[in-house]
Amino acid sequence: FTETERESCRYTSSAPVIIVVVMVLNIFKASMLLVFYLCSITVTFANSFTGVETNDTNIIRSGLFLEILKEEAVSRLQELGKVSDADNYLERTFLSPASGRARAIISSWMEDAGLRTWVDQLGNVHGRVEGINAASEALIIGSHLDTVIDAGMFDGSLGIVCAVSAVKVLKIEGKLENIRRPIEVIAFSDEEGVRFQTAFLGSAALAGTLPVSALLISDKSGATVQHALKENSFEGTEESLLQVKYKEGSVWGYIEVHIEQGPVLESLGLPLGVVNGIAGQTRLKVTVRGSQGHAGTVPMAMRKDPMAAAAELIVLLESFCKHPEDFLSYDGQCNGFSVESLSKSLVCTVGEISIWPGASNVIPGQVTFSVDIRAMDDMAREAIIYELSKRMYEACERRSVHCVIERKHNAEAVLCDNELSSRLKSASYSALKRVAGEVPDDVPVLMSGAGHDAMPMSHLSKVGMLFVRCRGGISHSPMEHVTDDDVWVAGLAILEFLETNLLEVEM
């Protein structure tokens, strides 16, 4: 051998020693893992008799929550977000083909969670479990399955998915049959009111506040609510409408999880907040009729232009709602309400406008636009509508056009139940603590400027609501977003509420 080859052999000759050492270490490691595994089995087996829950069991349990309340819930939100009547954006209005597909999907989720399901005569999807006492008043958890046009995927759907997920965890843990009162999850068919310009068709029918005349309301195509129901294999009669109404005393309470649709929770850096009240709202339809004519031949001084008149009315509305104190006569207070408090909650919106005939070279013959007015004080809202209508009619008369103002929807402000809100706050606090470990001193309490199914449901029972943080406070937009972790915390809060109030404490 050369000197180089002898050196190579010297190093190579140590290889068998290294291999033997590694084998001994691996055998020792495997032995230790086997001992640890056998000890774990023994401890778990012993604890199954003593009732002691090991850390491993806690990890498994937390993993179950994570799988159902976060991973599966987010997946279901994404699935429902693709159920649309439009190709390039989310649109799922009352009794549309997409809403039918959504009903079927939600029903399957409810059945998966151990609930008995049915669809009522207004297209609301129900899932119910009776528990120990089927005759007891039920707790209803719900939200809506319909959307606005070009919607986000969390508005309404989040409340349905979180509720179903929480119930599913109870089922998997073997607790569902031991609840002290029935739980019913409801996906309401219409909350947004997009198709027929009247909100809460689904929940109002259930609460008994929807008049029979609502069956004759028509959409833009001329189809009535009754026609839409029959097209979807529902009866669409006065009798079938009455069948939907729940009996007085059959519901103990109603709770709803919903995205905040505002920026407060995000500014506080918190995922959950409890709602103390919902602003009342009124929707008006304003129709302005003038003289249709040629854009090039009618002198400006001789025109009766409904478009120019409508523009003035819309600017009047904006000024009125920005500075109500400039339009209402008051002495500190106005008819029992504070103008200062009115200024903080009053909002007014024109969200829709249509022109006939709608040609660039034609002076319109008619302009129609919507008005949405909201305030926490019902008396103040009525005062605003009265004074605004008076001034609108005066402006139309001055411009020699004809003006008609119709009230299309009206919902009184709702105060959430103090006890129910307190229990939701406690459940939220517990959920935040379990997920984050460190939590703030208190869960924030917010007012809702948006309408919710809790409004008509308040005529049936006490109500409570939980808000969930949304990015930028954006809603009614494809930019609407809730983080996966916030979906998880919301579902966990509902689970905590159910476990604490329906399994441990008789209400």
Coordinates of C-alpha atoms in Angstrom, one line a residue:
F1 CA 0.0 0.0 0.0
T2 CA 1.0 3.6 -0.5
E3 CA 1.1 6.0 2.4
T4 CA -2.2 7.5 1.2
E5 CA -3.9 4.1 1.0
R6 CA -2.6 3.1 4.5
E7 CA -4.1 6.4 5.9
S8 CA -7.4 5.6 4.2
C9 CA -7.5 2.1 5.7
R10 CA -6.8 3.5 9.1
Y11 CA -9.9 5.7 9.0
T12 CA -12.0 3.0 7.4
S13 CA -11.1 0.5 10.0
S14 CA -13.0 2.6 12.7
A15 CA -16.3 2.3 10.8
P16 CA -17.5 -1.0 12.4
V17 CA -17.0 0.5 15.8
I18 CA -19.2 3.5 14.9
I19 CA -21.9 1.3 13.5
V20 CA -22.0 -0.8 16.7
V21 CA -22.3 2.3 18.9
V22 CA -25.1 3.7 16.8
M23 CA -27.0 0.4 16.9
V24 CA -26.7 0.3 20.7
L25 CA -28.0 3.8 21.0
N26 CA -31.0 3.1 18.7
I27 CA -31.9 0.0 20.7
F28 CA -31.8 2.0 23.9
K29 CA -34.0 4.8 22.4
A30 CA -36.5 2.3 21.1
S31 CA -36.6 0.6 24.5
M32 CA -37.3 3.9 26.3
L33 CA -40.1 4.8 23.8
L34 CA -41.7 1.4 24.4
V35 CA -41.5 1.9 28.2
F36 CA -43.0 5.4 27.8
Y37 CA -45.8 4.1 25.6
L38 CA -46.7 1.3 28.0
C39 CA -46.7 3.7 30.9
S40 CA -49.0 6.0 29.0
I41 CA -51.4 3.2 28.3
T42 CA -51.4 2.2 31.9
V43 CA -52.1 5.7 33.2
T44 CA -54.8 6.4 30.7
F45 CA -56.4 3.0 31.5
A46 CA -56.3 3.8 35.2
N47 CA -57.7 7.3 34.7
S48 CA -60.6 5.9 32.8
F49 CA -61.8 4.6 36.1
T50 CA -60.8 7.5 38.4
G51 CA -62.3 10.2 36.0
V52 CA -59.0 12.0 35.9
E53 CA -58.3 13.6 32.5
T54 CA -54.7 13.4 31.4
N55 CA -52.8 16.0 29.4
D56 CA -52.9 13.7 26.4
T57 CA -56.6 13.5 26.6
N58 CA -56.8 17.3 26.8
I59 CA -54.7 17.5 23.7
I60 CA -56.9 15.1 21.9
R61 CA -60.0 17.0 23.0
S62 CA -58.5 20.3 21.9
G63 CA -57.6 18.7 18.6
L64 CA -61.2 17.7 18.1
F65 CA -62.4 21.2 18.7
L66 CA -59.8 22.5 16.3
E67 CA -60.8 20.0 13.6
I68 CA -64.5 20.7 13.9
L69 CA -64.8 24.3 15.0
K70 CA -62.0 25.7 12.8
E71 CA -60.8 23.4 10.0
E72 CA -64.2 21.9 9.1
A73 CA -66.1 25.2 9.8
V74 CA -63.8 27.2 7.5
S75 CA -64.1 24.6 4.8
R76 CA -67.8 24.7 5.0
L77 CA -67.9 28.5 4.8
Q78 CA -65.8 28.3 1.7
E79 CA -68.1 25.7 0.2
L80 CA -71.2 27.7 0.9
G81 CA -69.4 30.8 -0.5
K82 CA -69.3 29.1 -3.9
V83 CA -73.0 28.4 -4.0
S84 CA -74.1 31.3 -6.2
D85 CA -76.6 32.3 -8.9
A86 CA -73.8 34.3 -10.6
D87 CA -70.6 33.0 -12.2
N88 CA -68.1 35.6 -11.1
Y89 CA -69.5 36.8 -7.7
L90 CA -71.6 35.6 -4.8
E91 CA -75.3 36.1 -5.2
R92 CA -77.9 34.0 -3.4
T93 CA -81.2 35.7 -3.0
F94 CA -84.6 34.5 -1.6
L95 CA -85.8 31.2 -3.3
S96 CA -83.3 31.4 -6.1
P97 CA -81.8 28.2 -7.6
A98 CA -78.6 28.7 -5.5
S99 CA -80.7 29.1 -2.4
G100 CA -82.2 25.7 -3.1
R101 CA -78.7 24.1 -3.3
A102 CA -77.7 25.9 -0.1
R103 CA -80.7 24.5 1.7
A104 CA -79.7 20.9 0.7
I105 CA -76.1 21.4 1.8
I106 CA -77.0 23.0 5.2
S107 CA -79.5 20.2 5.8
S108 CA -76.8 17.6 5.3
W109 CA -74.5 19.4 7.7
M110 CA -77.3 19.5 10.3
E111 CA -77.9 15.8 9.9
D112 CA -74.2 15.2 10.3
A113 CA -74.4 17.0 13.6
G114 CA -77.1 14.7 14.9
L115 CA -80.1 17.0 14.2
R116 CA -83.5 16.1 12.8
T117 CA -84.1 18.3 9.8
W118 CA -86.9 19.8 7.8
V119 CA -87.6 22.9 5.5
D120 CA -90.7 24.9 6.4
Q121 CA -93.1 26.7 4.0
L122 CA -90.9 29.8 3.7
G123 CA -87.8 27.9 2.9
N124 CA -86.2 28.2 6.3
V125 CA -83.9 25.1 7.1
H126 CA -84.4 23.7 10.6
G127 CA -82.3 21.2 12.6
R128 CA -83.5 20.1 16.0
V129 CA -82.5 17.8 18.9
E130 CA -85.0 17.3 21.7
G131 CA -82.7 16.4 24.6
I132 CA -84.1 15.2 28.0
N133 CA -87.2 17.3 28.0
A134 CA -88.8 17.6 24.5
A135 CA -91.7 19.6 25.9
S136 CA -89.4 22.3 27.3
E137 CA -89.0 25.7 25.6
A138 CA -86.3 25.5 22.9
L139 CA -83.1 27.5 22.5
I140 CA -82.9 28.7 18.8
I141 CA -79.5 29.5 17.3
G142 CA -79.7 30.9 13.8
S143 CA -78.7 33.3 11.0
H144 CA -79.5 33.7 7.3
L145 CA -78.5 31.8 4.2
D146 CA -79.3 34.5 1.6
T147 CA -76.8 37.1 0.5
V148 CA -76.7 40.6 -1.1
I149 CA -75.4 40.9 -4.7
D150 CA -71.6 40.6 -5.0
A151 CA -71.5 39.5 -1.4
G152 CA -68.8 38.2 1.0
M153 CA -69.0 34.6 2.3
F154 CA -69.3 35.3 6.0
D155 CA -72.4 37.4 6.4
G156 CA -75.2 35.1 7.6
S157 CA -73.3 31.9 6.8
L158 CA -70.9 32.3 9.8
G159 CA -73.8 32.1 12.3
I160 CA -75.2 28.9 10.7
V161 CA -71.8 27.1 10.4
C162 CA -70.7 28.0 14.0
A163 CA -74.0 26.8 15.5
V164 CA -73.9 23.5 13.6
S165 CA -70.2 22.9 14.5
A166 CA -70.8 23.5 18.2
V167 CA -73.7 21.0 18.2
K168 CA -71.6 18.5 16.3
V169 CA -68.9 18.6 19.0
L170 CA -71.6 17.9 21.6
K171 CA -72.7 14.9 19.5
I172 CA -69.2 13.5 19.1
E173 CA -68.7 13.9 22.9
G174 CA -71.9 12.0 23.6
K175 CA -73.6 14.9 25.3
L176 CA -76.2 15.9 22.7
E177 CA -78.9 13.6 24.1
N178 CA -78.3 14.9 27.6
I179 CA -79.2 18.6 27.0
R180 CA -81.9 19.9 29.4
R181 CA -84.0 21.6 26.7
P182 CA -84.3 21.3 22.9
I183 CA -81.7 23.0 20.7
E184 CA -82.8 24.2 17.2
V185 CA -80.5 25.6 14.6
I186 CA -82.3 27.6 11.8
A187 CA -80.9 28.9 8.5
F188 CA -83.4 31.7 7.6
S189 CA -84.3 31.9 3.9
D190 CA -84.4 35.7 3.6
E191 CA -82.8 38.4 5.8
E192 CA -81.3 40.8 3.3
G193 CA -84.5 41.6 1.4
V194 CA -82.7 42.0 -1.9
R195 CA -85.2 40.3 -4.2
F196 CA -88.5 41.6 -2.8
Q197 CA -87.2 44.8 -1.1
T198 CA -88.6 43.7 2.3
A199 CA -86.2 42.1 4.8
F200 CA -86.7 39.2 7.2
L201 CA -89.3 37.2 5.3
G202 CA -88.0 34.0 6.8
S203 CA -87.6 35.0 10.5
A204 CA -90.7 37.3 10.4
A205 CA -92.9 34.4 9.3
L206 CA -91.5 32.2 12.1
A207 CA -92.1 35.0 14.6
G208 CA -95.6 35.6 13.4
T209 CA -95.0 39.2 12.3
L210 CA -95.1 38.7 8.5
P211 CA -98.5 39.8 7.2
V212 CA -100.4 37.6 4.7
S213 CA -100.2 40.6 2.3
A214 CA -96.5 39.9 2.0
L215 CA -97.4 37.0 -0.4
L216 CA -98.4 39.6 -3.0
I217 CA -95.2 41.7 -2.9
S218 CA -93.5 41.5 -6.3
D219 CA -89.9 41.6 -7.4
K220 CA -88.5 43.6 -10.4
S221 CA -89.7 40.9 -12.8
G222 CA -93.2 41.1 -11.5
A223 CA -93.1 37.7 -9.8
T224 CA -94.8 37.7 -6.4
V225 CA -93.6 36.1 -3.2
Q226 CA -96.4 33.6 -3.6
H227 CA -95.3 32.8 -7.2
A228 CA -91.7 32.3 -6.0
L229 CA -92.8 29.9 -3.3
K230 CA -94.9 27.8 -5.6
E231 CA -92.1 27.7 -8.1
N232 CA -90.0 26.1 -5.4
S233 CA -92.7 23.5 -4.5
F234 CA -94.0 25.4 -1.5
E235 CA -97.7 26.0 -1.1
G236 CA -97.6 29.8 -0.9
T237 CA -101.0 30.1 0.8
E238 CA -102.3 31.9 3.8
E239 CA -102.7 28.6 5.6
S240 CA -99.1 27.5 4.8
L241 CA -97.8 30.9 6.0
L242 CA -99.5 30.4 9.3
Q243 CA -98.0 27.0 9.7
V244 CA -94.5 28.5 9.9
K245 CA -95.4 30.6 12.9
Y246 CA -94.1 29.2 16.2
K247 CA -96.5 29.0 19.1
E248 CA -96.2 31.5 22.0
G249 CA -94.1 30.0 24.8
S250 CA -92.4 27.4 22.6
V251 CA -89.0 29.3 22.5
W252 CA -86.9 30.1 25.5
G253 CA -84.4 32.3 23.7
Y254 CA -82.7 33.1 20.4
I255 CA -79.0 33.7 19.9
E256 CA -77.1 34.7 16.8
V257 CA -73.5 34.8 15.8
H258 CA -72.7 37.4 13.1
I259 CA -69.8 39.3 11.7
E260 CA -69.6 42.8 13.2
Q261 CA -69.8 44.5 9.8
G262 CA -67.9 47.4 11.4
P263 CA -64.4 48.3 12.6
V264 CA -64.7 48.4 16.4
L265 CA -63.5 44.9 17.3
E266 CA -60.6 45.2 15.0
S267 CA -59.6 48.5 16.5
L268 CA -59.7 46.9 20.0
G269 CA -57.7 43.9 18.8
L270 CA -60.4 41.5 20.0
P271 CA -62.2 38.7 18.1
L272 CA -65.6 38.8 19.9
G273 CA -68.0 41.3 21.3
V274 CA -71.5 41.1 22.8
V275 CA -74.4 43.1 21.2
N276 CA -76.6 45.2 23.5
G277 CA -79.0 46.4 20.9
I278 CA -79.9 46.7 17.2
A279 CA -80.9 50.0 15.6
G280 CA -84.4 50.3 14.2
Q281 CA -84.7 50.8 10.4
T282 CA -87.0 52.0 7.8
R283 CA -86.8 51.5 4.0
L284 CA -88.6 54.0 1.7
K285 CA -89.2 53.9 -2.0
V286 CA -89.2 57.4 -3.5
T287 CA -90.7 57.8 -7.0
V288 CA -90.3 61.1 -8.9
R289 CA -92.3 61.6 -12.1
G290 CA -91.7 64.5 -14.5
S291 CA -92.0 65.2 -18.2
Q292 CA -90.1 62.9 -20.6
G293 CA -88.6 64.7 -23.6
H294 CA -85.8 65.2 -26.1
A295 CA -82.5 66.1 -24.5
G296 CA -81.7 68.6 -27.3
T297 CA -85.0 70.4 -27.9
V298 CA -86.6 71.2 -24.5
P299 CA -85.2 74.5 -23.0
M300 CA -83.8 74.2 -19.5
A301 CA -86.3 76.7 -18.1
M302 CA -89.3 74.6 -19.4
R303 CA -88.1 71.2 -18.1
K304 CA -89.8 69.2 -15.4
D305 CA -86.8 66.9 -14.9
P306 CA -87.3 64.1 -12.3
M307 CA -83.5 63.3 -12.4
A308 CA -82.5 66.8 -11.2
A309 CA -85.3 66.7 -8.6
A310 CA -84.2 63.3 -7.4
A311 CA -80.6 64.6 -7.1
E312 CA -81.8 67.5 -4.9
L313 CA -83.8 65.1 -2.7
I314 CA -80.8 62.8 -2.2
V315 CA -78.5 65.7 -1.2
L316 CA -81.3 66.9 1.1
L317 CA -81.3 63.4 2.7
E318 CA -77.5 63.5 3.2
S319 CA -77.6 66.9 4.8
F320 CA -80.6 66.0 7.0
C321 CA -78.8 62.9 8.4
K322 CA -75.4 64.5 8.9
H323 CA -76.9 67.5 10.8
P324 CA -80.4 66.6 12.1
E325 CA -80.1 69.5 14.6
D326 CA -80.3 71.9 11.7
F327 CA -83.7 70.5 10.5
L328 CA -85.5 69.5 13.7
S329 CA -87.0 72.0 16.1
Y330 CA -86.0 71.2 19.6
D331 CA -85.3 72.7 23.0
G332 CA -82.6 70.4 24.4
Q333 CA -84.8 67.4 23.5
C334 CA -87.1 66.8 20.6
N335 CA -90.3 64.9 21.4
G336 CA -88.7 62.9 24.2
F337 CA -85.4 62.0 22.5
S338 CA -82.0 63.7 22.6
V339 CA -80.9 65.1 19.3
E340 CA -77.3 64.6 20.5
S341 CA -77.9 60.8 20.9
L342 CA -79.7 60.8 17.5
S343 CA -76.7 62.3 15.8
K344 CA -74.5 59.4 17.1
S345 CA -76.7 56.5 15.7
L346 CA -78.5 58.1 12.7
V347 CA -77.4 56.9 9.3
C348 CA -79.2 57.3 6.0
T349 CA -78.4 55.7 2.6
V350 CA -79.5 55.7 -1.0
G351 CA -78.4 52.3 -2.3
E352 CA -80.5 51.9 -5.4
I353 CA -81.7 54.2 -8.2
S354 CA -83.5 53.5 -11.5
I355 CA -84.4 55.8 -14.4
W356 CA -87.0 55.4 -17.1
P357 CA -86.4 55.2 -20.0
G358 CA -82.7 55.4 -19.3
A359 CA -81.2 56.8 -22.5
S360 CA -78.4 59.4 -22.7
N361 CA -80.4 61.6 -25.1
V362 CA -83.7 61.5 -23.3
I363 CA -84.9 63.6 -20.3
P364 CA -86.2 60.9 -18.0
G365 CA -89.9 60.5 -17.3
Q366 CA -89.5 58.8 -14.0
V367 CA -86.8 58.3 -11.3
T368 CA -87.1 55.8 -8.4
F369 CA -84.6 55.5 -5.6
S370 CA -84.4 53.7 -2.2
V371 CA -83.9 55.3 1.2
D372 CA -82.6 53.4 4.2
I373 CA -82.8 55.2 7.5
R374 CA -81.6 53.7 10.8
A375 CA -81.4 54.9 14.4
M376 CA -81.4 53.4 17.9
D377 CA -84.3 55.6 19.0
D378 CA -87.6 54.7 17.2
M379 CA -89.3 58.0 18.1
A380 CA -86.3 59.9 16.6
R381 CA -86.5 57.8 13.5
E382 CA -90.1 58.5 13.0
A383 CA -89.5 62.3 13.5
I384 CA -86.8 62.2 10.9
I385 CA -89.1 60.4 8.4
Y386 CA -91.9 62.8 9.0
E387 CA -89.8 66.0 8.6
L388 CA -87.8 64.6 5.7
S389 CA -90.9 63.5 3.8
K390 CA -92.4 67.0 4.3
R391 CA -89.3 68.7 2.9
M392 CA -89.1 66.3 0.0
Y393 CA -92.7 67.0 -1.1
E394 CA -92.0 70.7 -0.9
A395 CA -89.0 70.4 -3.1
C396 CA -90.9 68.3 -5.7
E397 CA -93.7 70.9 -5.7
R398 CA -91.2 73.7 -6.3
R399 CA -89.8 71.8 -9.2
S400 CA -93.3 71.0 -10.7
V401 CA -92.7 67.2 -10.5
H402 CA -94.9 64.6 -8.8
C403 CA -93.4 62.8 -5.8
V404 CA -94.6 59.6 -4.0
I405 CA -92.9 58.3 -0.9
E406 CA -93.8 54.7 0.1
R407 CA -92.7 52.9 3.3
K408 CA -91.5 49.4 2.2
H409 CA -90.0 48.0 5.4
N410 CA -90.1 49.0 9.0
A411 CA -88.3 47.4 12.0
E412 CA -88.3 48.8 15.5
A413 CA -85.1 49.0 17.5
V414 CA -84.4 45.9 19.6
L415 CA -82.6 45.7 23.0
C416 CA -80.9 42.4 23.7
D417 CA -81.8 40.5 26.9
N418 CA -79.4 41.4 29.8
E419 CA -79.2 37.9 31.2
L420 CA -78.7 36.2 27.8
S421 CA -76.0 38.8 27.0
S422 CA -74.3 38.2 30.3
R423 CA -74.1 34.5 29.6
L424 CA -72.8 35.1 26.1
K425 CA -70.2 37.4 27.5
S426 CA -69.1 34.7 30.0
A427 CA -68.9 32.1 27.3
S428 CA -66.9 34.4 25.1
Y429 CA -64.5 35.2 27.9
S430 CA -64.0 31.4 28.6
A431 CA -63.4 30.7 24.9
L432 CA -60.9 33.5 24.6
K433 CA -59.1 32.3 27.7
R434 CA -58.9 28.7 26.4
V435 CA -57.5 29.8 23.0
A436 CA -55.2 32.7 24.0
G437 CA -54.5 32.0 27.6
E438 CA -54.4 35.7 28.4
V439 CA -57.6 37.7 27.8
P440 CA -58.7 41.3 28.4
D441 CA -60.4 42.4 31.5
D442 CA -63.8 42.3 29.8
V443 CA -65.5 41.4 26.5
P444 CA -66.6 44.6 24.7
V445 CA -70.3 45.4 24.4
L446 CA -71.4 47.0 21.0
M447 CA -74.5 48.4 19.3
S448 CA -75.5 47.0 15.9
G449 CA -76.3 49.5 13.2
A450 CA -77.1 46.6 10.8
G451 CA -80.4 44.7 10.9
H452 CA -80.4 41.0 11.9
D453 CA -82.9 38.1 12.2
A454 CA -82.8 38.8 16.0
M455 CA -85.1 41.8 15.3
P456 CA -88.2 39.8 14.3
M457 CA -87.3 37.0 16.6
S458 CA -87.5 39.4 19.6
H459 CA -91.2 39.3 19.1
L460 CA -91.1 35.6 19.9
S461 CA -88.5 35.4 22.7
K462 CA -85.6 37.2 24.4
V463 CA -82.6 37.5 22.1
G464 CA -78.8 37.8 22.4
M465 CA -76.1 38.3 19.8
L466 CA -72.4 37.7 19.5
F467 CA -70.3 39.8 17.0
V468 CA -67.1 38.4 15.4
R469 CA -64.3 40.6 14.2
C470 CA -64.1 41.2 10.4
R471 CA -61.1 42.7 8.6
G472 CA -61.4 46.4 8.0
G473 CA -65.0 46.3 9.2
I474 CA -65.9 45.5 5.6
S475 CA -69.1 43.7 4.8
H476 CA -71.6 43.3 1.9
S477 CA -68.5 43.0 -0.3
P478 CA -66.2 40.2 -1.6
M479 CA -63.5 41.8 0.5
E480 CA -65.4 40.6 3.6
H481 CA -63.0 38.5 5.7
V482 CA -62.9 36.7 9.0
T483 CA -59.7 34.9 10.1
D484 CA -59.7 31.1 10.6
D485 CA -58.8 31.6 14.3
D486 CA -61.7 34.0 14.8
V487 CA -64.1 31.4 13.3
W488 CA -62.7 28.9 15.8
V489 CA -63.1 31.2 18.8
A490 CA -66.7 32.0 17.8
G491 CA -67.7 28.4 17.5
L492 CA -65.9 27.6 20.8
A493 CA -67.9 30.5 22.5
I494 CA -71.2 28.9 21.3
L495 CA -70.0 25.5 22.5
E496 CA -69.1 27.0 25.9
F497 CA -72.6 28.6 26.1
L498 CA -74.3 25.3 25.4
E499 CA -72.2 23.3 27.7
T500 CA -72.5 25.7 30.6
N501 CA -76.2 26.6 30.3
L502 CA -77.8 23.5 28.8
L503 CA -75.7 20.7 30.4
E504 CA -74.8 22.0 33.8
V505 CA -77.4 24.6 34.8
E506 CA -81.2 24.2 34.6
M507 CA -82.5 27.4 33.1

